[in-house]
Amino acid sequence: MSHSTGIETNGVEQIPDDQRDASPLDLFRLIFGGANTFATAVLGSFPVLFGLSFQAGVWAILLGVGVGALILAPMGLFGALNGTNNAVSSGAHFGVHGRIVGSFLSLLTAVAFFSLSVWSSGDALVGGAKRLAGLPETDLTLGLAYGLFAVLVLVVCIFGFRFMLWVNKVAVWASSLLFLLGIVAFAGPFDAGYAGSVNLGQPGFWAAFVGAAILAMSNPVSFGAFLGDWSRYIPRETPKARIMLAVIAAQGATLIPFLFGLCTATLVATQAPDYITANNYVGGLLAVAPSWFFLPVCLIAVIGGMSTGTTALYGTGLDMSSVFPRLLSRAGATLLIGVLAIGFIFIGRFTFNLVQSVSTFAVLIITCTSPWMVIMILGLVTRRGFYHADDLQVFTRGQRGGHYWFLHGWNWRGMGAWIPSAAVGLCFVNLPGQFVGPLGDLAGGIDLSLPVTLGLAGVLYLALLNLFPEPAGVYGPLGPRWVRCKSTAHTPVTTAEMA
């Protein structure tokens, strides 16, 4: 245990080979632990909130999680290949300065999902304690619950990877067993024939189905910027298929909290419909749960909130330390981001009541993150998995040059594909009552944002790579796949004064 509780000193520099002793199973635990919580169950309740039947909801969740897992799987490879996080690895395709795009996306994603995790877990804990022990549900008790979660998460993140891994080893089994206990709690009144209010063939069905699938897909896609934070501890020679299978299996396991959310939401819609009307799934769950299940609800809230919060916050602390390497250590950056996020949580919850807005915010972030992931994955394929790992660290060391310097540290092929893809994708978002982009109604209310942004990013990036070939030096000895290259020497690395 002492090995787990020492404060991690590694930043985004390459992890030395003798310290890379994690396995794909560890990666599975961290991903699944990060999603095995009420925040995911809340996403699972959305098909019912959108009016779908239970069966349509199951298909929407399976489609969203399945497609999201396939897109996410290759993102686990960069950490093992380069020994650093995914934002730094993205410098190979966006330039060593362009990698700040990944840092910015991971920061926004972390704050949004950290907030959702703390809010949903805090509400569940206080609500469960109210029903269990008569604890009053006031702004003070909610504030104390949020503060408890936030501080616990911050402490785990500051201690770092190995302590976080130990926490998630416990969380994966404990939360799963508690969610499965829900089968016993709700099996009696559950009706798999729940019809919903919008059925196949009726107006609005496909808009609701696609919207529910995209919200389910947002969960796996939200991990895209963070997988390298954990897979960088996996040995370089680990088979790629094992890493990708660990990612896919972890997303498959998240069907436990997803389907728990869906099943219980049908009960809330039947027995306490006012909660569904008010978009208050957690309150509705507590209203229909048998009294003996209140304690498991509180335990899921505590354990799940810890694991989700740590996976979100750890990565962005690590990344911010690389953006400002002279100013912030990994622990210092984590503390700074954590304090800011805690401030955001309290202001948002008690001043502006931003809970629903942050759900929308999360979907918009995913719309911007998914084309970034497509460019990373296509870059990985066209370069046959070959990287100059040392040259990725040029920015962190305050240097210039290297294979990924491109044009003053920016690779406008990656940037040129990402910017228009993200912008057009945002235009196609259609979240009724929350956010509808200027082109969101083109398909009769069906949200086309993710298919459009994913497809456009892929086409644009491959076109730019062929129209403006990259230097041969960025490709390995076998040369590029699918694209052309030009024979040009790379810029030598020189030390530069950092501003």
Short mmCIF file of C-alpha atoms in Angstrom, two decimals, residues 93-472:
data_model
loop_
_atom_site.label_atom_id
_atom_site.label_comp_id
_atom_site.label_asym_id
_atom_site.label_seq_id
_atom_site.Cartn_x
_atom_site.Cartn_y
_atom_site.Cartn_z
CA HIS A 93 -0.65 15.63 -35.74
CA PHE A 94 -1.47 19.20 -34.62
CA GLY A 95 2.08 20.45 -34.02
CA VAL A 96 3.85 20.82 -30.68
CA HIS A 97 1.99 24.10 -30.10
CA GLY A 98 -1.27 22.83 -31.66
CA ARG A 99 -1.43 20.20 -28.93
CA ILE A 100 -2.99 22.89 -26.69
CA VAL A 101 -6.27 22.07 -28.51
CA GLY A 102 -6.25 18.70 -26.75
CA SER A 103 -5.33 20.34 -23.45
CA PHE A 104 -8.20 22.81 -23.75
CA LEU A 105 -10.73 20.08 -24.66
CA SER A 106 -9.60 17.88 -21.77
CA LEU A 107 -9.90 20.83 -19.34
CA LEU A 108 -13.48 21.61 -20.41
CA THR A 109 -14.45 17.92 -20.41
CA ALA A 110 -12.95 17.36 -16.96
CA VAL A 111 -14.72 20.33 -15.37
CA ALA A 112 -18.07 19.37 -16.94
CA PHE A 113 -17.97 15.69 -15.98
CA PHE A 114 -16.40 16.39 -12.57
CA SER A 115 -19.28 18.79 -11.89
CA LEU A 116 -21.94 16.32 -13.10
CA SER A 117 -20.37 13.60 -10.95
CA VAL A 118 -20.24 15.73 -7.79
CA TRP A 119 -23.78 17.07 -8.31
CA SER A 120 -25.45 13.71 -9.02
CA SER A 121 -23.55 11.90 -6.25
CA GLY A 122 -24.12 14.70 -3.73
CA ASP A 123 -27.86 14.83 -4.49
CA ALA A 124 -28.11 11.03 -4.19
CA LEU A 125 -26.16 10.95 -0.91
CA VAL A 126 -28.23 13.69 0.74
CA GLY A 127 -31.50 12.32 -0.65
CA GLY A 128 -30.66 8.83 0.56
CA ALA A 129 -29.64 10.12 4.00
CA LYS A 130 -32.91 12.08 4.20
CA ARG A 131 -34.98 8.94 3.60
CA LEU A 132 -32.68 6.74 5.71
CA ALA A 133 -31.98 8.92 8.74
CA GLY A 134 -34.16 12.02 8.36
CA LEU A 135 -31.27 14.32 7.39
CA PRO A 136 -32.79 17.60 6.17
CA GLU A 137 -32.22 18.35 2.47
CA THR A 138 -31.08 21.97 2.57
CA ASP A 139 -28.54 24.09 0.75
CA LEU A 140 -26.21 23.56 3.72
CA THR A 141 -26.36 19.73 3.66
CA LEU A 142 -26.07 19.67 -0.14
CA GLY A 143 -23.12 22.06 0.04
CA LEU A 144 -21.40 19.87 2.64
CA ALA A 145 -21.95 16.77 0.47
CA TYR A 146 -20.53 18.49 -2.62
CA GLY A 147 -17.58 19.76 -0.61
CA LEU A 148 -16.91 16.28 0.82
CA PHE A 149 -16.81 14.69 -2.64
CA ALA A 150 -14.73 17.45 -4.16
CA VAL A 151 -12.08 17.38 -1.42
CA LEU A 152 -11.84 13.56 -1.39
CA VAL A 153 -11.42 13.51 -5.19
CA LEU A 154 -8.81 16.24 -5.04
CA VAL A 155 -6.76 14.34 -2.46
CA VAL A 156 -6.78 11.14 -4.53
CA CYS A 157 -5.79 13.05 -7.69
CA ILE A 158 -2.89 14.81 -5.96
CA PHE A 159 -1.50 11.47 -4.75
CA GLY A 160 -1.64 10.33 -8.36
CA PHE A 161 -1.93 7.34 -10.65
CA ARG A 162 -1.19 4.42 -8.32
CA PHE A 163 -3.44 5.59 -5.50
CA MET A 164 -6.18 6.33 -8.04
CA LEU A 165 -5.76 2.81 -9.44
CA TRP A 166 -6.14 1.35 -5.94
CA VAL A 167 -9.33 3.39 -5.34
CA ASN A 168 -10.77 2.21 -8.66
CA LYS A 169 -9.97 -1.44 -7.92
CA VAL A 170 -12.31 -1.13 -4.94
CA ALA A 171 -14.87 1.04 -6.75
CA VAL A 172 -15.32 -1.26 -9.77
CA TRP A 173 -16.43 -4.24 -7.68
CA ALA A 174 -18.31 -2.33 -4.98
CA SER A 175 -20.39 -0.15 -7.33
CA SER A 176 -21.13 -3.07 -9.68
CA LEU A 177 -22.42 -5.24 -6.83
CA LEU A 178 -24.54 -2.38 -5.49
CA PHE A 179 -26.03 -1.67 -8.94
CA LEU A 180 -26.76 -5.39 -9.40
CA LEU A 181 -28.45 -5.33 -5.98
CA GLY A 182 -30.86 -2.95 -7.67
CA ILE A 183 -32.20 -5.94 -9.62
CA VAL A 184 -33.49 -7.33 -6.33
CA ALA A 185 -34.81 -3.93 -5.24
CA PHE A 186 -36.79 -3.17 -8.41
CA ALA A 187 -37.46 -6.55 -10.06
CA GLY A 188 -41.01 -6.79 -8.67
CA PRO A 189 -42.61 -3.63 -10.10
CA PHE A 190 -40.39 -3.45 -13.24
CA ASP A 191 -42.24 -3.81 -16.55
CA ALA A 192 -40.15 -4.52 -19.67
CA GLY A 193 -43.22 -3.64 -21.73
CA TYR A 194 -43.08 0.04 -20.72
CA ALA A 195 -44.40 1.81 -23.83
CA GLY A 196 -43.25 5.42 -23.41
CA SER A 197 -45.03 8.29 -25.14
CA VAL A 198 -43.26 8.27 -28.54
CA ASN A 199 -43.30 5.01 -30.50
CA LEU A 200 -41.90 3.83 -33.83
CA GLY A 201 -43.86 5.37 -36.69
CA GLN A 202 -44.93 8.40 -34.66
CA PRO A 203 -43.58 11.93 -35.28
CA GLY A 204 -40.52 12.64 -33.20
CA PHE A 205 -39.52 9.01 -32.61
CA TRP A 206 -36.29 9.10 -34.59
CA ALA A 207 -35.30 12.48 -33.15
CA ALA A 208 -35.74 11.06 -29.63
CA PHE A 209 -33.96 7.79 -30.52
CA VAL A 210 -30.93 9.48 -32.10
CA GLY A 211 -30.77 12.04 -29.28
CA ALA A 212 -30.73 9.25 -26.67
CA ALA A 213 -28.08 7.31 -28.61
CA ILE A 214 -25.84 10.39 -28.89
CA LEU A 215 -26.12 11.09 -25.16
CA ALA A 216 -25.11 7.46 -24.49
CA MET A 217 -22.26 7.83 -26.97
CA SER A 218 -21.05 10.97 -25.20
CA ASN A 219 -19.96 8.83 -22.25
CA PRO A 220 -17.29 6.74 -24.04
CA VAL A 221 -16.21 9.66 -26.25
CA SER A 222 -15.64 11.80 -23.13
CA PHE A 223 -12.71 9.50 -22.22
CA GLY A 224 -10.85 10.22 -25.48
CA ALA A 225 -8.57 12.92 -24.14
CA PHE A 226 -7.78 11.00 -20.93
CA LEU A 227 -6.85 7.42 -21.90
CA GLY A 228 -3.18 8.29 -22.37
CA ASP A 229 -3.01 9.51 -18.75
CA TRP A 230 -3.34 5.88 -17.66
CA SER A 231 -2.08 3.85 -20.63
CA ARG A 232 1.30 5.66 -20.48
CA TYR A 233 2.14 3.28 -17.62
CA ILE A 234 1.55 0.24 -19.88
CA PRO A 235 4.76 -1.24 -21.41
CA ARG A 236 5.42 -0.19 -25.01
CA GLU A 237 5.58 -3.77 -26.30
CA THR A 238 2.08 -4.70 -25.02
CA PRO A 239 -0.02 -6.01 -27.95
CA LYS A 240 -2.23 -3.23 -29.34
CA ALA A 241 -5.23 -5.57 -29.58
CA ARG A 242 -5.13 -6.22 -25.81
CA ILE A 243 -5.17 -2.49 -25.03
CA MET A 244 -8.09 -1.82 -27.41
CA LEU A 245 -10.03 -4.83 -26.10
CA ALA A 246 -9.60 -3.51 -22.54
CA VAL A 247 -11.13 -0.18 -23.63
CA ILE A 248 -14.05 -1.84 -25.44
CA ALA A 249 -14.69 -4.26 -22.54
CA ALA A 250 -14.73 -1.37 -20.06
CA GLN A 251 -17.36 0.43 -22.13
CA GLY A 252 -19.36 -2.77 -22.41
CA ALA A 253 -19.31 -3.04 -18.61
CA THR A 254 -20.81 0.46 -18.33
CA LEU A 255 -24.07 -1.08 -19.56
CA ILE A 256 -24.57 -2.00 -15.87
CA PRO A 257 -25.14 1.61 -14.70
CA PHE A 258 -26.69 2.60 -18.07
CA LEU A 259 -29.37 -0.11 -17.90
CA PHE A 260 -29.87 0.48 -14.16
CA GLY A 261 -30.70 4.09 -15.06
CA LEU A 262 -33.03 3.06 -17.90
CA CYS A 263 -34.90 0.39 -15.91
CA THR A 264 -35.42 2.56 -12.84
CA ALA A 265 -36.41 5.57 -14.97
CA THR A 266 -39.34 3.53 -16.38
CA LEU A 267 -40.47 2.90 -12.79
CA VAL A 268 -40.17 6.58 -11.92
CA ALA A 269 -42.16 7.50 -15.05
CA THR A 270 -44.91 5.06 -13.99
CA GLN A 271 -45.00 5.59 -10.22
CA ALA A 272 -43.76 9.17 -9.74
CA PRO A 273 -44.12 10.91 -13.13
CA ASP A 274 -43.73 14.41 -11.66
CA TYR A 275 -40.01 13.70 -11.18
CA ILE A 276 -39.59 12.82 -14.87
CA THR A 277 -41.43 16.01 -15.84
CA ALA A 278 -38.99 17.95 -13.64
CA ASN A 279 -35.97 16.08 -15.09
CA ASN A 280 -35.12 14.93 -11.55
CA TYR A 281 -34.14 11.29 -12.05
CA VAL A 282 -32.19 10.92 -8.76
CA GLY A 283 -35.08 12.32 -6.70
CA GLY A 284 -37.49 10.00 -8.51
CA LEU A 285 -35.25 6.99 -7.90
CA LEU A 286 -35.29 7.67 -4.16
CA ALA A 287 -39.05 8.18 -4.24
CA VAL A 288 -39.74 4.72 -5.74
CA ALA A 289 -36.92 2.74 -4.06
CA PRO A 290 -37.68 0.37 -1.15
CA SER A 291 -36.35 1.70 2.15
CA TRP A 292 -33.64 -0.98 2.49
CA PHE A 293 -32.08 0.25 -0.78
CA PHE A 294 -31.40 3.77 0.55
CA LEU A 295 -28.09 2.68 2.12
CA PRO A 296 -26.82 1.11 -1.15
CA VAL A 297 -27.84 4.35 -2.91
CA CYS A 298 -25.68 6.34 -0.48
CA LEU A 299 -22.76 3.93 -0.96
CA ILE A 300 -23.01 4.09 -4.77
CA ALA A 301 -23.05 7.89 -4.46
CA VAL A 302 -19.86 7.95 -2.36
CA ILE A 303 -17.89 5.25 -4.22
CA GLY A 304 -19.02 6.19 -7.73
CA GLY A 305 -18.55 9.90 -7.14
CA MET A 306 -14.98 9.27 -6.00
CA SER A 307 -14.00 7.15 -9.01
CA THR A 308 -15.64 9.35 -11.67
CA GLY A 309 -14.31 12.56 -10.19
CA THR A 310 -10.74 11.25 -9.99
CA THR A 311 -10.63 10.03 -13.59
CA ALA A 312 -11.87 13.43 -14.79
CA LEU A 313 -9.68 15.66 -12.63
CA TYR A 314 -6.38 13.74 -12.63
CA GLY A 315 -5.84 14.02 -16.37
CA THR A 316 -6.46 17.72 -16.69
CA GLY A 317 -4.15 18.48 -13.75
CA LEU A 318 -1.47 16.43 -15.48
CA ASP A 319 -2.07 18.26 -18.74
CA MET A 320 -2.08 21.79 -17.35
CA SER A 321 1.30 21.09 -15.75
CA SER A 322 2.65 20.46 -19.27
CA VAL A 323 1.17 23.69 -20.67
CA PHE A 324 2.86 25.72 -17.90
CA PRO A 325 5.82 23.46 -17.03
CA ARG A 326 7.88 26.20 -15.38
CA LEU A 327 5.02 27.37 -13.17
CA LEU A 328 3.12 24.24 -12.12
CA SER A 329 3.99 20.73 -11.01
CA ARG A 330 1.45 17.96 -11.66
CA ALA A 331 0.22 18.13 -8.03
CA GLY A 332 0.15 21.95 -8.10
CA ALA A 333 -1.79 22.07 -11.37
CA THR A 334 -4.26 19.46 -10.04
CA LEU A 335 -4.81 21.54 -6.89
CA LEU A 336 -5.36 24.74 -8.91
CA ILE A 337 -7.80 23.13 -11.39
CA GLY A 338 -9.56 21.34 -8.53
CA VAL A 339 -10.11 24.54 -6.54
CA LEU A 340 -11.44 26.33 -9.65
CA ALA A 341 -13.74 23.39 -10.46
CA ILE A 342 -15.06 23.32 -6.88
CA GLY A 343 -15.82 27.05 -7.15
CA PHE A 344 -17.64 26.39 -10.43
CA ILE A 345 -19.66 23.58 -8.81
CA PHE A 346 -20.91 25.77 -5.95
CA ILE A 347 -21.63 28.85 -8.07
CA GLY A 348 -23.35 26.78 -10.75
CA ARG A 349 -25.48 24.77 -8.35
CA PHE A 350 -26.59 27.48 -5.93
CA THR A 351 -26.43 30.70 -7.93
CA PHE A 352 -27.39 29.79 -11.50
CA ASN A 353 -28.77 26.23 -11.18
CA LEU A 354 -26.66 25.12 -14.13
CA VAL A 355 -27.10 21.34 -13.75
CA GLN A 356 -29.10 20.93 -16.99
CA SER A 357 -26.92 23.48 -18.76
CA VAL A 358 -23.80 21.49 -17.88
CA SER A 359 -25.41 18.37 -19.41
CA THR A 360 -25.83 20.40 -22.59
CA PHE A 361 -22.30 21.76 -22.23
CA ALA A 362 -20.99 18.19 -22.02
CA VAL A 363 -22.66 17.25 -25.32
CA LEU A 364 -21.24 20.35 -27.02
CA ILE A 365 -17.74 19.49 -25.76
CA ILE A 366 -18.13 15.95 -27.16
CA THR A 367 -19.09 17.46 -30.52
CA CYS A 368 -15.74 19.29 -30.51
CA THR A 369 -13.71 16.39 -29.08
CA SER A 370 -14.88 13.69 -31.49
CA PRO A 371 -13.31 15.24 -34.66
CA TRP A 372 -10.06 15.73 -32.69
CA MET A 373 -10.15 12.00 -31.92
CA VAL A 374 -10.80 11.10 -35.58
CA ILE A 375 -7.75 13.12 -36.67
CA MET A 376 -5.62 11.44 -33.98
CA ILE A 377 -6.77 7.94 -35.03
CA LEU A 378 -6.27 8.58 -38.77
CA GLY A 379 -2.86 10.05 -37.96
CA LEU A 380 -2.00 6.88 -36.03
CA VAL A 381 -3.06 4.71 -38.99
CA THR A 382 -1.34 6.76 -41.72
CA ARG A 383 1.91 6.73 -39.71
CA ARG A 384 1.61 3.01 -38.93
CA GLY A 385 1.91 3.75 -35.21
CA PHE A 386 5.38 5.31 -35.61
CA TYR A 387 6.30 8.31 -33.43
CA HIS A 388 9.42 10.21 -32.38
CA ALA A 389 8.40 10.20 -28.70
CA ASP A 390 11.24 12.49 -27.61
CA ASP A 391 10.28 15.19 -30.14
CA LEU A 392 6.79 15.38 -28.62
CA GLN A 393 8.36 16.90 -25.48
CA VAL A 394 9.84 19.95 -27.26
CA PHE A 395 7.18 22.38 -25.99
CA THR A 396 7.33 21.07 -22.40
CA ARG A 397 11.12 21.58 -22.33
CA GLY A 398 10.95 25.11 -23.72
CA GLN A 399 12.62 24.14 -27.00
CA ARG A 400 11.95 24.65 -30.72
CA GLY A 401 12.21 22.33 -33.70
CA GLY A 402 12.03 18.56 -34.04
CA HIS A 403 9.95 16.43 -36.38
CA TYR A 404 6.68 17.97 -35.15
CA TRP A 405 7.62 21.65 -35.37
CA PHE A 406 5.93 22.02 -38.80
CA LEU A 407 5.02 25.75 -39.16
CA HIS A 408 6.18 27.49 -35.95
CA GLY A 409 4.87 24.57 -33.90
CA TRP A 410 1.48 24.33 -35.66
CA ASN A 411 0.42 21.63 -38.14
CA TRP A 412 -2.34 23.30 -40.12
CA ARG A 413 -3.36 19.98 -41.72
CA GLY A 414 -4.72 18.75 -38.37
CA MET A 415 -5.92 22.21 -37.34
CA GLY A 416 -7.46 22.79 -40.78
CA ALA A 417 -9.52 19.62 -40.47
CA TRP A 418 -10.52 20.08 -36.82
CA ILE A 419 -11.71 23.72 -36.79
CA PRO A 420 -14.34 23.48 -39.60
CA SER A 421 -15.46 19.98 -38.49
CA ALA A 422 -16.11 21.12 -34.92
CA ALA A 423 -17.82 24.33 -36.09
CA VAL A 424 -20.13 22.54 -38.55
CA GLY A 425 -20.87 19.81 -35.99
CA LEU A 426 -22.03 22.42 -33.46
CA CYS A 427 -24.38 23.85 -36.08
CA PHE A 428 -26.15 20.46 -36.37
CA VAL A 429 -26.67 19.88 -32.62
CA ASN A 430 -30.35 19.44 -31.70
CA LEU A 431 -31.11 19.10 -27.98
CA PRO A 432 -34.79 20.17 -27.69
CA GLY A 433 -35.34 22.75 -24.99
CA GLN A 434 -31.60 23.06 -24.35
CA PHE A 435 -29.57 23.89 -27.47
CA VAL A 436 -30.49 23.78 -31.15
CA GLY A 437 -27.84 24.83 -33.67
CA PRO A 438 -28.69 26.92 -36.75
CA LEU A 439 -28.81 23.73 -38.89
CA GLY A 440 -30.26 21.54 -36.13
CA ASP A 441 -33.73 21.26 -37.70
CA LEU A 442 -32.58 20.24 -41.19
CA ALA A 443 -33.39 16.57 -40.58
CA GLY A 444 -36.76 16.99 -38.91
CA GLY A 445 -35.38 17.38 -35.41
CA ILE A 446 -32.88 14.51 -35.67
CA ASP A 447 -29.48 15.44 -34.21
CA LEU A 448 -26.91 14.85 -36.95
CA SER A 449 -24.01 16.57 -35.17
CA LEU A 450 -21.83 13.53 -34.46
CA PRO A 451 -22.16 11.76 -37.84
CA VAL A 452 -21.50 15.08 -39.61
CA THR A 453 -18.50 16.13 -37.50
CA LEU A 454 -16.92 12.63 -37.56
CA GLY A 455 -17.33 12.22 -41.32
CA LEU A 456 -16.19 15.74 -42.17
CA ALA A 457 -13.07 15.47 -40.00
CA GLY A 458 -12.05 12.20 -41.66
CA VAL A 459 -12.56 13.46 -45.22
CA LEU A 460 -10.90 16.83 -44.63
CA TYR A 461 -7.87 15.43 -42.82
CA LEU A 462 -7.09 12.76 -45.43
CA ALA A 463 -7.63 15.32 -48.22
CA LEU A 464 -5.23 17.80 -46.60
CA LEU A 465 -2.60 15.10 -46.04
CA ASN A 466 -2.73 14.23 -49.74
CA LEU A 467 -2.91 17.79 -51.07
CA PHE A 468 -0.14 19.04 -48.77
CA PRO A 469 2.03 16.01 -47.93
CA GLU A 470 3.86 15.94 -44.61
CA PRO A 471 7.66 15.51 -44.42
CA ALA A 472 8.90 11.93 -44.81
#
